Amino acid sequence: MRRLYPPVTGTAAERELTDREWALDELADAYAYPTVPAGDGYLRANMVSSLDGAAHHGGRSQPLSSPADMRIFGVLRALADVIVVGAQTVRQEGYRPARAREAFADRRAALGQPPAPAIAVVSASLDLDFSRPLFTEPLVPTLVLTGAAAIAEHRERAERARAAGAELLIAGEGRGVEPVEAVRALAARGLTRQLTEGGPRLLGQFAAASTLDELCYSVAPMLTVGDAPRITDGPKVVEPERFAPVSVLEESGFLFTRYRRIRQSPEFAVPVSPQQAD
């Protein structure tokens, strides 16, 4: 892996421009969360696509990945307080609880984080398999982000969730989750370093609601053709939002880009519809 941006000069240039495997500590420093005002959440997304924009191949993102992509994937998880993911992605990707990694134990302890990040599943229907390890075997209780109306409508499913050890977080008065409220609800619990892994529908909703602060975007040197969605699939925005590049790394033809939103204050919120949440 080598750094392409920002330009590196001086004594560090040779090391950072040399194609080599970066240590986990180096990657953790490169992707460290910025400092944000107390009580605010910082939402980062991690997504991969092919050169022609496909967010997955055959229904899964794994065929577009690489060893370097998986290292960065693991580092981003290890830095987060919470991983936010849509219910459909949980089902498609067979989500399991995040695991504790010894390499990051001291770093997490110094920041007051538990051994592993929590998983927060966004669901309007609460139609989840609560017998899965994601709910029965997590180091940190799994959260379910949903709307107040969804809990009232699906009382039996809500009780199954609680019986499995999941915690229900209300992020909106309707059935769907309001992105701004989701970020606030998690931050109110001290989960300020937030990471979403999609899928495209959920990420599209966060982006359209102007709640996405940063995008870590891996570009695979592949053409998939087909009709797979882009990394975002949400409502049309009136004006595209500008992001500024933070860094670009490269390994084996894969580009690992990082962009930060220029405009940091959300001006409007777009609820996640039940169909898009599930």
XYZ file of C-alpha atoms in Angstrom:
278
model
C 0.000 0.000 0.000
C 1.173 3.510 -0.765
C -0.197 6.999 -0.214
C -1.147 8.965 -3.322
C -2.796 11.915 -1.549
C -2.088 14.185 0.201
C 1.378 14.639 -1.328
C 4.165 13.473 0.960
C 7.519 15.217 1.102
C 10.591 15.170 3.294
C 11.853 12.200 5.281
C 8.455 10.417 5.293
C 8.080 10.438 1.510
C 10.068 7.293 0.732
C 8.269 5.220 3.372
C 4.744 6.341 2.471
C 5.279 6.085 -1.285
C 6.798 2.608 -1.085
C 4.365 -0.184 -1.937
C 4.323 -2.177 1.318
C 1.816 -3.579 3.803
C 0.918 -0.944 6.356
C 0.812 -1.928 10.017
C -2.566 -1.783 11.735
C -1.419 1.132 13.891
C -0.499 3.091 10.761
C -3.921 2.479 9.260
C -5.612 3.381 12.546
C -3.732 6.683 12.656
C -4.593 7.385 9.012
C -8.313 6.781 9.626
C -8.629 8.250 13.127
C -11.911 10.053 13.813
C -11.681 13.838 14.055
C -12.560 15.609 17.277
C -16.170 16.783 17.306
C -18.100 18.977 19.784
C -19.232 17.188 22.931
C -22.514 15.358 22.426
C -22.348 15.400 18.628
C -22.147 12.275 16.516
C -19.789 11.843 13.566
C -21.143 9.508 10.901
C -18.679 7.800 8.575
C -19.583 5.375 5.796
C -17.449 2.587 4.378
C -18.429 1.317 0.936
C -16.857 -0.431 -2.049
C -17.783 -0.439 -5.716
C -16.492 -1.600 -9.072
C -15.109 0.804 -11.670
C -18.545 0.924 -13.297
C -20.241 1.786 -10.013
C -21.667 -1.554 -8.874
C -22.075 -1.693 -5.091
C -22.095 -5.489 -5.099
C -21.807 -8.493 -7.376
C -24.230 -11.368 -7.042
C -25.919 -9.627 -4.111
C -22.773 -9.377 -1.967
C -19.926 -6.896 -1.651
C -17.260 -9.538 -0.946
C -16.458 -10.269 -4.646
C -15.375 -6.624 -5.003
C -13.091 -6.712 -1.987
C -9.377 -7.439 -1.558
C -7.012 -8.231 1.344
C -6.180 -4.517 1.716
C -9.869 -3.596 1.604
C -10.588 -6.119 4.353
C -7.750 -4.724 6.500
C -9.203 -1.237 6.200
C -12.696 -2.630 6.824
C -11.443 -4.171 10.073
C -9.625 -1.013 11.142
C -12.678 1.182 10.552
C -14.752 -1.178 12.671
C -12.117 -1.210 15.413
C -12.156 2.592 15.598
C -15.950 2.923 15.825
C -18.247 3.071 18.830
C -21.152 1.711 16.791
C -21.739 0.177 13.352
C -25.066 1.177 11.769
C -26.477 -1.193 9.157
C -29.789 -1.762 7.397
C -31.896 -4.832 8.128
C -31.707 -6.065 4.541
C -27.907 -5.910 4.598
C -27.901 -7.837 7.876
C -29.884 -10.594 6.179
C -27.942 -10.612 2.894
C -24.462 -10.469 4.421
C -25.174 -12.751 7.394
C -24.064 -10.177 9.963
C -22.456 -11.366 13.160
C -21.413 -9.391 16.254
C -18.281 -7.274 15.977
C -15.343 -8.996 17.654
C -12.736 -7.659 20.026
C -9.301 -7.348 18.469
C -6.246 -7.445 20.681
C -4.333 -5.119 18.355
C -6.763 -2.303 19.191
C -7.412 -3.084 22.866
C -5.144 -0.375 24.283
C -6.352 2.243 21.799
C -10.008 1.536 22.618
C -9.370 1.474 26.359
C -7.611 4.850 26.183
C -10.693 6.320 24.485
C -13.068 4.752 27.010
C -14.541 2.368 24.440
C -15.703 -1.201 25.190
C -13.684 -4.056 23.642
C -15.816 -4.087 20.467
C -18.270 -1.721 18.776
C -22.003 -2.242 19.061
C -24.052 -3.142 15.982
C -27.139 -0.973 15.401
C -29.668 -2.449 12.965
C -32.097 -0.059 11.252
C -35.510 -1.685 10.871
C -39.043 -0.365 10.550
C -40.727 -3.778 10.570
C -38.595 -5.382 13.335
C -38.715 -8.477 11.120
C -35.359 -9.858 12.254
C -34.160 -13.291 13.309
C -33.472 -12.711 16.981
C -32.081 -16.224 17.402
C -29.010 -15.312 15.332
C -25.608 -14.773 17.000
C -25.875 -11.059 16.222
C -28.458 -10.860 18.988
C -27.558 -13.808 21.225
C -23.756 -13.632 21.331
C -22.552 -10.003 21.124
C -19.849 -8.617 23.415
C -21.872 -5.397 23.455
C -25.690 -5.597 23.241
C -26.996 -5.174 19.696
C -29.190 -2.124 19.143
C -32.249 -1.861 16.913
C -33.002 1.622 15.575
C -36.667 1.988 14.752
C -39.615 4.360 14.925
C -42.053 4.790 17.796
C -44.970 3.745 15.576
C -43.128 0.581 14.545
C -42.779 -0.543 18.161
C -46.474 0.109 18.771
C -47.429 -1.756 15.592
C -45.145 -4.738 16.131
C -45.330 -5.270 19.886
C -44.679 -9.016 19.696
C -41.534 -8.557 17.612
C -40.378 -5.789 19.941
C -40.758 -8.140 22.903
C -38.791 -10.846 21.077
C -36.036 -8.343 20.459
C -35.848 -7.381 24.123
C -36.009 -11.028 25.210
C -33.000 -11.746 22.975
C -31.037 -8.980 24.714
C -31.362 -6.325 22.018
C -31.994 -2.728 22.971
C -34.593 -0.764 21.016
C -33.725 2.860 20.252
C -36.457 5.178 18.984
C -35.249 7.446 16.185
C -38.457 9.022 14.903
C -42.163 9.129 15.657
C -43.317 7.187 12.590
C -42.455 3.653 11.466
C -39.274 4.619 9.660
C -36.072 5.938 11.148
C -35.202 9.607 10.706
C -31.454 9.829 9.967
C -30.877 12.971 12.028
C -32.637 11.379 14.992
C -30.632 8.166 14.570
C -27.335 10.052 14.799
C -28.592 11.993 17.816
C -29.980 8.940 19.603
C -26.681 7.087 19.267
C -24.626 10.122 20.292
C -26.845 10.581 23.358
C -25.709 7.119 24.475
C -22.078 8.135 24.077
C -21.764 6.398 20.694
C -20.296 9.369 18.846
C -17.863 7.575 16.503
C -20.417 6.132 14.104
C -19.790 3.907 11.092
C -22.361 2.774 8.563
C -21.733 -0.076 6.132
C -24.980 0.464 4.235
C -26.542 -0.968 2.289
C -27.102 1.499 -0.536
C -30.659 2.349 0.495
C -29.687 3.227 4.048
C -26.615 5.173 2.946
C -28.723 7.043 0.406
C -31.104 8.115 3.146
C -28.286 9.309 5.406
C -26.682 11.226 2.541
C -29.970 12.801 1.404
C -30.651 13.931 4.977
C -27.239 15.632 5.080
C -26.133 13.543 8.046
C -23.166 11.799 6.413
C -19.932 13.453 7.562
C -17.401 11.234 5.808
C -17.194 8.607 3.082
C -14.461 5.962 2.991
C -14.846 4.663 -0.552
C -12.919 1.729 -1.999
C -12.800 1.506 -5.804
C -12.132 -2.006 -7.115
C -10.297 -2.305 -10.464
C -13.102 -4.420 -11.920
C -15.953 -4.077 -14.394
C -19.059 -6.026 -13.414
C -21.675 -4.754 -15.926
C -25.149 -5.959 -14.807
C -27.726 -3.895 -12.963
C -26.314 -3.744 -9.426
C -27.146 -0.492 -7.566
C -24.737 2.323 -6.836
C -23.410 2.746 -3.291
C -26.320 5.118 -2.610
C -29.959 4.567 -3.459
C -32.166 7.243 -1.956
C -34.313 10.292 -2.650
C -33.064 12.899 -5.090
C -31.447 15.917 -3.448
C -32.097 19.452 -4.644
C -28.411 20.261 -4.848
C -25.481 17.799 -4.750
C -23.461 18.106 -1.577
C -19.747 18.767 -1.800
C -17.118 16.600 -0.146
C -13.379 17.318 0.058
C -10.698 14.636 -0.342
C -8.823 13.705 2.830
C -6.620 10.899 1.563
C -6.098 8.372 -1.236
C -4.246 5.082 -0.706
C -3.530 2.434 -3.335
C -2.713 -1.264 -3.306
C -2.867 -3.788 -6.160
C -4.909 -1.382 -8.278
C -7.520 -0.768 -5.564
C -8.014 2.869 -4.561
C -8.972 3.620 -0.954
C -10.345 7.132 -0.860
C -11.560 9.209 2.049
C -13.794 12.258 1.628
C -15.160 14.638 4.274
C -18.305 16.709 3.931
C -17.591 20.407 3.496
C -20.919 21.592 4.875
C -21.131 20.140 8.375
C -24.555 21.351 9.569
C -27.614 19.328 8.482
C -30.362 21.629 7.191
C -33.107 19.115 6.609
C -34.023 15.527 7.390
C -35.495 12.845 5.135
C -37.166 9.934 6.981
C -36.171 6.418 6.026
C -39.285 4.830 4.558
C -40.325 1.381 5.838
C -39.603 -0.124 2.419
C -36.087 1.333 2.336
C -35.304 0.415 5.934
C -36.176 -3.255 5.419
